[in-house]
Coordinates of C-alpha atoms in Angstrom, one line a residue:
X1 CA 60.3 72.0 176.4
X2 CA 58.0 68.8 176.6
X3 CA 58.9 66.4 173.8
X4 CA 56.2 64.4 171.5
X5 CA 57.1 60.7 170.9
X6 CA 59.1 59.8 168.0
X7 CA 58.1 56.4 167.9
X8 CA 54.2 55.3 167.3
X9 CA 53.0 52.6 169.1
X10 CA 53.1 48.7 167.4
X11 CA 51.7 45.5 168.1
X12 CA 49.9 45.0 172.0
X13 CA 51.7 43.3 174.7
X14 CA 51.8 39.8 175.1
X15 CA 50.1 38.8 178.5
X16 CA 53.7 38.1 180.1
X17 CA 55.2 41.5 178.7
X18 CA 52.5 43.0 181.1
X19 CA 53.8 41.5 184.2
X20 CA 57.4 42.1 183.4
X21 CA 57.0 45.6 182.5
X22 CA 54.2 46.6 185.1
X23 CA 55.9 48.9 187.5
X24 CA 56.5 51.0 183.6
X25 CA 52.7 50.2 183.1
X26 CA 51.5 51.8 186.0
X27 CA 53.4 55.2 185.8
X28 CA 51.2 57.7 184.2
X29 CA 52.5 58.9 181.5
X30 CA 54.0 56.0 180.1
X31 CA 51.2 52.9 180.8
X32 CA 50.4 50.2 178.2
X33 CA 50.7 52.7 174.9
X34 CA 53.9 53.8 176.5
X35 CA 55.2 50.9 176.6
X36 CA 54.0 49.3 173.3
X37 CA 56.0 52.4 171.6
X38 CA 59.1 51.0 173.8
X39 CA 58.7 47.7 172.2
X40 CA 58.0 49.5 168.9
X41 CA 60.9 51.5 169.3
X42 CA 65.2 51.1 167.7
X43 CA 67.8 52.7 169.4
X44 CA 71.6 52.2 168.2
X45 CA 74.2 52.1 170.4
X46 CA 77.4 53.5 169.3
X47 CA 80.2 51.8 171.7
X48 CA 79.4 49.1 174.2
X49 CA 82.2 50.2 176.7
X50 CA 82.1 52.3 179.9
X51 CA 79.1 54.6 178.5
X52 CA 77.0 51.7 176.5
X53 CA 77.4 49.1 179.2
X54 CA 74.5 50.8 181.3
X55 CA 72.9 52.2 178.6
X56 CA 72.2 48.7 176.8
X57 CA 71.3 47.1 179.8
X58 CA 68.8 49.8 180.8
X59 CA 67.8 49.7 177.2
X60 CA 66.9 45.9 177.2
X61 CA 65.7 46.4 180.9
X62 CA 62.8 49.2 179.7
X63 CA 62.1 47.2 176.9
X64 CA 63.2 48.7 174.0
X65 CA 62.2 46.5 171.0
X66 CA 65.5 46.9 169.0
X67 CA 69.0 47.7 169.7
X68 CA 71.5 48.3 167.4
X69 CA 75.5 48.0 168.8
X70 CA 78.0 49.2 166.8
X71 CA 81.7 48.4 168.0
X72 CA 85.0 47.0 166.5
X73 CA 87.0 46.3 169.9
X74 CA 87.6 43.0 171.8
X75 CA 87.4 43.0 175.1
X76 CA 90.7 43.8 177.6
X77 CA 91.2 43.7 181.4
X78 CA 91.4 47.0 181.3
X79 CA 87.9 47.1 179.7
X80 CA 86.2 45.6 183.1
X81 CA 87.0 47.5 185.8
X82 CA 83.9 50.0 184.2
X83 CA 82.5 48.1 181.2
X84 CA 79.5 46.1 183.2
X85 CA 78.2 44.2 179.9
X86 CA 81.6 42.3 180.0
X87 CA 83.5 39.9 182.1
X88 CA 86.7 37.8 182.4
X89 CA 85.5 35.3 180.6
X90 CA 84.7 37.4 177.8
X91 CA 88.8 38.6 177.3
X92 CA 89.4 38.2 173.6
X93 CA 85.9 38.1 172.6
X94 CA 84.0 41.1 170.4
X95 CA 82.5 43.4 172.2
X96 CA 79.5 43.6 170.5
X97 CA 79.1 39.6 171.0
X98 CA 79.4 39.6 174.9
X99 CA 77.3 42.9 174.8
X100 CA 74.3 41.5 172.6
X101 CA 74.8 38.1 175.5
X102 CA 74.4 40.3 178.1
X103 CA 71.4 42.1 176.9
X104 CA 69.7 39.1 176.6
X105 CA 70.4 37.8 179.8
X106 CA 68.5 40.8 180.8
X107 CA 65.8 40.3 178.7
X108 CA 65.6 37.7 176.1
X109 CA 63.1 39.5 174.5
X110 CA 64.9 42.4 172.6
X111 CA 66.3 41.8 169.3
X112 CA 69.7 43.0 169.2
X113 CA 71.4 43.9 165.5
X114 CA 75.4 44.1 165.8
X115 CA 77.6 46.5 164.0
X116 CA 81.1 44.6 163.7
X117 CA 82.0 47.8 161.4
X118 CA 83.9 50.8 162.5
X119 CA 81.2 53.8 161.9
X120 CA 82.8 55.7 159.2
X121 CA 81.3 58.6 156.3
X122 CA 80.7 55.4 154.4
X123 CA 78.3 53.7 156.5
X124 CA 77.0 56.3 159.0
X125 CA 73.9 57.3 157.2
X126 CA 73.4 53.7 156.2
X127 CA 73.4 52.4 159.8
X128 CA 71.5 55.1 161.7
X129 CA 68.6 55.9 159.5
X130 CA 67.8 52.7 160.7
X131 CA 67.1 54.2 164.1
X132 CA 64.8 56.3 166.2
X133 CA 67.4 57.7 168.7
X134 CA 71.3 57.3 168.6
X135 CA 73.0 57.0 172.2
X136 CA 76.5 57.9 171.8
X137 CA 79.0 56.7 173.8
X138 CA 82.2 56.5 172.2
X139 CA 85.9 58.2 173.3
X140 CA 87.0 59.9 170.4
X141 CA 86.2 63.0 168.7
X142 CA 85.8 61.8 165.4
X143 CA 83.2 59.5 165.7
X144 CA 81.7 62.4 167.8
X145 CA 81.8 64.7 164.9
X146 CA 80.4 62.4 162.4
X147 CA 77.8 60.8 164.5
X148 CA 76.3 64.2 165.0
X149 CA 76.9 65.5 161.6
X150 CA 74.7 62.1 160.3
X151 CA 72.2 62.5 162.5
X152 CA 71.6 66.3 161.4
X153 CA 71.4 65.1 158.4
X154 CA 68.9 62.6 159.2
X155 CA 67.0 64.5 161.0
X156 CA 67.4 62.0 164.2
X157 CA 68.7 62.8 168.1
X158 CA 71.0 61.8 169.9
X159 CA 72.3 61.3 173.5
X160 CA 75.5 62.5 173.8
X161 CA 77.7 61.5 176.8
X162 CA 81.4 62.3 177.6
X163 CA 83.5 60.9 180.8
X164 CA 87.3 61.9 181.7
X165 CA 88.9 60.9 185.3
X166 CA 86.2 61.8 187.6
X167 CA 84.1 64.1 185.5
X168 CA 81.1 63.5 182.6
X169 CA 78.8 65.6 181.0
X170 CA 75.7 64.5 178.9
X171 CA 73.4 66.6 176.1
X172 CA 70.7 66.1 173.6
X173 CA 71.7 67.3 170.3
X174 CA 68.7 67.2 168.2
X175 CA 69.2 70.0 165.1
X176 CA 65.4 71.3 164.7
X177 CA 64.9 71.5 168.7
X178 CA 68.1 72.7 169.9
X179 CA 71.5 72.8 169.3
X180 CA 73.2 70.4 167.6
X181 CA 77.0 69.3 168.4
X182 CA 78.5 71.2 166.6
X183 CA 76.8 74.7 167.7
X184 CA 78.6 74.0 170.9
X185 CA 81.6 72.7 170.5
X186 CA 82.6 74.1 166.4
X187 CA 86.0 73.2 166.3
X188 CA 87.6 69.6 167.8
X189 CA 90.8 70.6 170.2
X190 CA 93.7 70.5 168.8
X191 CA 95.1 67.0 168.4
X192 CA 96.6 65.4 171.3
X193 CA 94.9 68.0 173.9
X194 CA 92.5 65.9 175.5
X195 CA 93.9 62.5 176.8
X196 CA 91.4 59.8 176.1
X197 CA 90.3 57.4 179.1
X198 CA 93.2 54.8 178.1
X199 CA 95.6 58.0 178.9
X200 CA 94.2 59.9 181.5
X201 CA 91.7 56.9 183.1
X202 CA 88.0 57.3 184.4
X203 CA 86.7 56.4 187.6
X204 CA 84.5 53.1 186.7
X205 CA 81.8 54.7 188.9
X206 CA 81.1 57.2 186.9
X207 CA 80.1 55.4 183.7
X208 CA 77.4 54.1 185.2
X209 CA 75.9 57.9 186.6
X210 CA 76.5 59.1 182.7
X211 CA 75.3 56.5 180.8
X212 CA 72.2 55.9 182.5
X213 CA 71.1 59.3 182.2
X214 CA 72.3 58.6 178.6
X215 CA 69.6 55.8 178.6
X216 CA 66.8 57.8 180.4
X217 CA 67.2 60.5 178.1
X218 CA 66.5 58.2 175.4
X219 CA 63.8 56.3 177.1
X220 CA 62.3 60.4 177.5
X221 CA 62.7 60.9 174.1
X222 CA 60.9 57.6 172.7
X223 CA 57.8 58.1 174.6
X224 CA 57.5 62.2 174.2
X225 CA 57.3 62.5 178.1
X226 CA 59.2 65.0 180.3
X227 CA 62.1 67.6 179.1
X228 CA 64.6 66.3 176.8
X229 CA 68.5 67.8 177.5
X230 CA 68.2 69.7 174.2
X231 CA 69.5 73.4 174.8
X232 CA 71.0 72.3 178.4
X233 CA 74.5 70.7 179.2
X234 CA 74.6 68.1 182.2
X235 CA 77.7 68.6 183.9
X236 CA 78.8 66.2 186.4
X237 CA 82.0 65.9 189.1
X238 CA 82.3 62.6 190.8
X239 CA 84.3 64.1 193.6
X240 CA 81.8 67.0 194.8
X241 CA 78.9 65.2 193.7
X242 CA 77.2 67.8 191.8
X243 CA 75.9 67.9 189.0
X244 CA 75.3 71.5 187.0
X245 CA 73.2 72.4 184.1
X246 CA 74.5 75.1 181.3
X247 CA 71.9 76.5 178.7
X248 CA 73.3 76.2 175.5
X249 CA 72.0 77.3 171.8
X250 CA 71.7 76.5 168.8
X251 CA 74.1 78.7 166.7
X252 CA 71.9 79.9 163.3
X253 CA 75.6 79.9 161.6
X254 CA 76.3 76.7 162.6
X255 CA 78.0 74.7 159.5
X256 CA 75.8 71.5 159.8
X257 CA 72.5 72.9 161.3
X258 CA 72.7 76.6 160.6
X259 CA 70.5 78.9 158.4
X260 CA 73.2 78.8 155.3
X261 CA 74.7 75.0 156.1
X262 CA 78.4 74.6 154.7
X263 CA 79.0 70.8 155.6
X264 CA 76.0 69.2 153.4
X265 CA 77.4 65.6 153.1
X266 CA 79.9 63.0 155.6
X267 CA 83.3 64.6 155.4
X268 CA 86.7 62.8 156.8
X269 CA 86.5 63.0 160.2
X270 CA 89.7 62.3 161.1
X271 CA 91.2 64.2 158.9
X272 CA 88.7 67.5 159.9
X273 CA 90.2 66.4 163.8
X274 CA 93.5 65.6 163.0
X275 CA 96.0 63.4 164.2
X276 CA 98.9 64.4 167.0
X277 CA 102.3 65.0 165.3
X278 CA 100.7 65.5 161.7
X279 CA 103.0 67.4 159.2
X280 CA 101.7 70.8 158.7
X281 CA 101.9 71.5 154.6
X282 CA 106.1 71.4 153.9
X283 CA 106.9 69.4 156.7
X284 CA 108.6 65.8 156.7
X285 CA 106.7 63.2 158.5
X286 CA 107.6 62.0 161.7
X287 CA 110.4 59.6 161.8
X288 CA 110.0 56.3 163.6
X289 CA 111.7 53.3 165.3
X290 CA 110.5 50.0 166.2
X291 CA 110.8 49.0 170.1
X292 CA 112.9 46.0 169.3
X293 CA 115.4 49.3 167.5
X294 CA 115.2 50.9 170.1
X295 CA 116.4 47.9 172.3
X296 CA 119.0 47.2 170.1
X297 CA 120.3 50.9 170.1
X298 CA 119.8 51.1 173.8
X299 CA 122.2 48.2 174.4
X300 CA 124.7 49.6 172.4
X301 CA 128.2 51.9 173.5
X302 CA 126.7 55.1 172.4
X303 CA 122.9 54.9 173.1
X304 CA 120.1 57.5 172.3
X305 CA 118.9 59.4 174.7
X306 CA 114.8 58.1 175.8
X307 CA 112.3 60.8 176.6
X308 CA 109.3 59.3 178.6
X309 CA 106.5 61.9 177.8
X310 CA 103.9 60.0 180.1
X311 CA 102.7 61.0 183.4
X312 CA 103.4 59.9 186.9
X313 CA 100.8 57.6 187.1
X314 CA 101.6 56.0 184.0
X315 CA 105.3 55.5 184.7
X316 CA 104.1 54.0 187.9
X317 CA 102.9 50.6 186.2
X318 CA 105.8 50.2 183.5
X319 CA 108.9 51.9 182.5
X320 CA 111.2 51.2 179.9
X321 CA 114.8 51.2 181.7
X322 CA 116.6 54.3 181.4
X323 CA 114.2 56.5 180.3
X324 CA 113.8 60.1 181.4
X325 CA 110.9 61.5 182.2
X326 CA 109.7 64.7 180.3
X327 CA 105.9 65.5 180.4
X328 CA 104.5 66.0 177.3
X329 CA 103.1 69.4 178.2
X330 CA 106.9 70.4 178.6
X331 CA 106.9 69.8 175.2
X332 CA 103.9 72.2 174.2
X333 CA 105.0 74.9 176.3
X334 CA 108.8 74.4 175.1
X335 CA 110.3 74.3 178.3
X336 CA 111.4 70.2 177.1
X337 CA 113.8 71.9 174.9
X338 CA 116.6 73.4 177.8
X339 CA 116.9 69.8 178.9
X340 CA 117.5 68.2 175.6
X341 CA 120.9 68.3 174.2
X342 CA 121.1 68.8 170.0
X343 CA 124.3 66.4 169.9
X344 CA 122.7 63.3 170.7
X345 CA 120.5 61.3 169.5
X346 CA 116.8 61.5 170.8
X347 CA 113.6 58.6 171.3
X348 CA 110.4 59.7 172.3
X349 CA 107.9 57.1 173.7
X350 CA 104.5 57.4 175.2
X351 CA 101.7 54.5 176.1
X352 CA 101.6 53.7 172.3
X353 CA 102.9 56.0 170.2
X354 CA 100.2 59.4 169.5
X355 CA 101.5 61.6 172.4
X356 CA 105.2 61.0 171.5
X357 CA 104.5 61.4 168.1
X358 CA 103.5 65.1 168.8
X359 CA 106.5 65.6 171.0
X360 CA 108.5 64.3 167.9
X361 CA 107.0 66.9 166.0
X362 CA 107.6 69.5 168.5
X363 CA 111.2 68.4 168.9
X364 CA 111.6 68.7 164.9
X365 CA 109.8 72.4 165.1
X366 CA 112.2 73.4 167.7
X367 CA 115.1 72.6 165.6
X368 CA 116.3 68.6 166.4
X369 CA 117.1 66.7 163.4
X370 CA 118.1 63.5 165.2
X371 CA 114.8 62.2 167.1
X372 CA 112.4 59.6 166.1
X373 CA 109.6 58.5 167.9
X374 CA 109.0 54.7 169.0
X375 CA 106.0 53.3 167.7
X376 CA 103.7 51.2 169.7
X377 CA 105.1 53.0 172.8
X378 CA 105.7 50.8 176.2
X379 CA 102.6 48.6 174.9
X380 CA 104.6 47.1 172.4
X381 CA 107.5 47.1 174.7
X382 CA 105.8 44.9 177.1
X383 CA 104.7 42.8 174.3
X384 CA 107.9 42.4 172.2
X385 CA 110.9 43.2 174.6
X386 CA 109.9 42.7 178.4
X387 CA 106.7 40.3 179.0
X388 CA 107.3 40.8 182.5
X389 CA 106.1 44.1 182.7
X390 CA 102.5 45.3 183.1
X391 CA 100.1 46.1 180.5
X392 CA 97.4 48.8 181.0

């Protein structure tokens, strides 16, 4: 299906603009009108981390006139072995300041608008209405939900990208021309399920294959030329180099897009995914101990008994002495619960704190009344008990 342009075309190109975008100038099917809608043209950029590092800097490269960041995170050591906007000497900085620096290192000509706001119901339709084309790039499924859900309701598209270890796939979700979202994937996965990137790590590489078919897909999409992604799934593995397409549809009782829609306004997202080791209705939250209690109670005559419920790779980098190791799928498949004892008492710790708190919660379903789980995980350990260890 061959797209028509969503953006019409603005002011004419400035002498130099014609020189730095030629090689776009000359491709038929683009050429100077092309390119003047580029220039006319707003995308928004929701994350400037492994996925919107490309995409913004292909973005500002093609010459898109506006781009929009939206981001609440400094930038880590952890953030640069993938997130090409950023460098050491941006540690500590926000993200969408080094982003909107790099941008205009590529070209000083795009006006960049940050977002210092976490996107929320409150603010979503503000934001992107805004726009002509959403590129999403964030790492959690609520933002996921509600970023499609607003630009349903906006009647806008967006470029959906998703990257785990050494796999991503990539979509356009554009309610009206195909599928939305939601008509593919209805219901989030139960809390917990899927590790994000901070859990289960991503190869750096592969940001840079997803999100810059993120950015052509938007680029498509802006000038009307080609086939958009709508109604097809890009599925990519790093390791065998391939790269599959699905059809997908749009489902006609889909609760945002559908024929009879359910969800007519911004819901809480994070309450419709959920949050690992939430009470069910009845239940008693999960009980919690700092890391400097759990320190203290370690060092004592009669300690607790820790439960590691990270993975090899994990306890690899930093350990919390003592600890025994007990995936968390043990945990979800009860087979955690022959090695437990019921007579002691039992601390459950993960990276920083949302996979233990799930095991917690398993623990209590299975019948222990004595477990906690440690907040902040061995992240806070490192940070408030044993510097020497290392972060990740």
């Amino acid at each position: 299906m061959r797209s028509e342009a969503i953006v019409e075309t603005g002011r004419e190109l400035t002498g130099p603009e014609v020189t730095r975008y030629a090689r776009h100038v000359l491709i038929p099917g683009v050429g100077i009108e092309g390119q003047e809608r580029l220039v006319a043209s707003k995308v928004l950029v929701v994350g400037a981390g492994g996925l919107g590092s490309p995409a913004l800097l292909y973005l500002a490269a093609a010459g898109v006139g506006t781009i929009g960041i939206v981001d609440t995170d400094v930038v880590e050591l952890t953030n640069l072995h993938r997130q090409v906007v950023h460098s050491d000497a941006d540690i500590g900085r926000p993200k969408t300041e080094s982003a909107e620096a790099a941008v205009h290192r590529v070209n000083p000509h795009v006006s960049v608008i940050r977002h210092d706001v976490r996107l929320d119901s409150s603010n979503a339709l503000d934001i992107i209405g805004d726009y002509d084309v959403v590129v999403d790039g964030t790492d959690n499924f609520p933002t996921r939900y509600l970023v499609n859900d607003a630009c349903v309701m906006l009647g806008k598209p967006h470029v959906w990208g998703s990257i785990l270890r050494f796999d991503g796939q990539v979509s356009v979700w554009w309610a009206g021309h195909g599928p939305c979202y939601r008509c593919v994937f209805p219901q989030p996965p139960p809390p917990g399920s899927v590790p994000s990137c901070a859990e289960g790590g991503v190869f750096g590489v592969l940001c840079a294959a997803i999100g810059s078919v993120q950015s052509t897909e938007a680029i498509k999409l802006l000038l009307g030329i080609g086939e958009p992604l709508t109604g097809r799934l890009l599925v990519h593995d790093a390791l065998r180099q391939t790269w599959d397409t699905l059809t997908v549809r749009a489902d006609p009782d889909c609760p945002v897009c559908g024929t009879h829609p359910t969800v007519t306004e911004l819901i809480d997202y994070v309450e419709f995914c959920g949050v690992p080791g939430a009470a069910a209705v009845g239940e008693q939250p999960v009980p919690t101990v700092t890391v400097r209690e759990t320190a203290d109670a370690l060092a004592t005559d009669d300690p607790p008994l820790l439960v590691d419920v990270r993975g090899a790779e994990e306890r690899a980098i930093a350990t919390i002495p003592g600890a025994v190791p007990i995936h968390l799928d043990l945990f979800r498949s009860g087979a955690a619960f022959s090695e437990l004892p019921h007579d002691r008492r039992i601390l459950i710790h993960c990276k920083v704190g949302g996979r233990s708190a799930e095991a917690t919660r398993l623990a209590m379903r299975a019948g222990y009344t004595d477990v906690a789980n440690v907040e902040g995980g061995i992240i806070a350990w490192i940070e408030q008990v044993d510097p020497s260890q290392t972060p990740y």
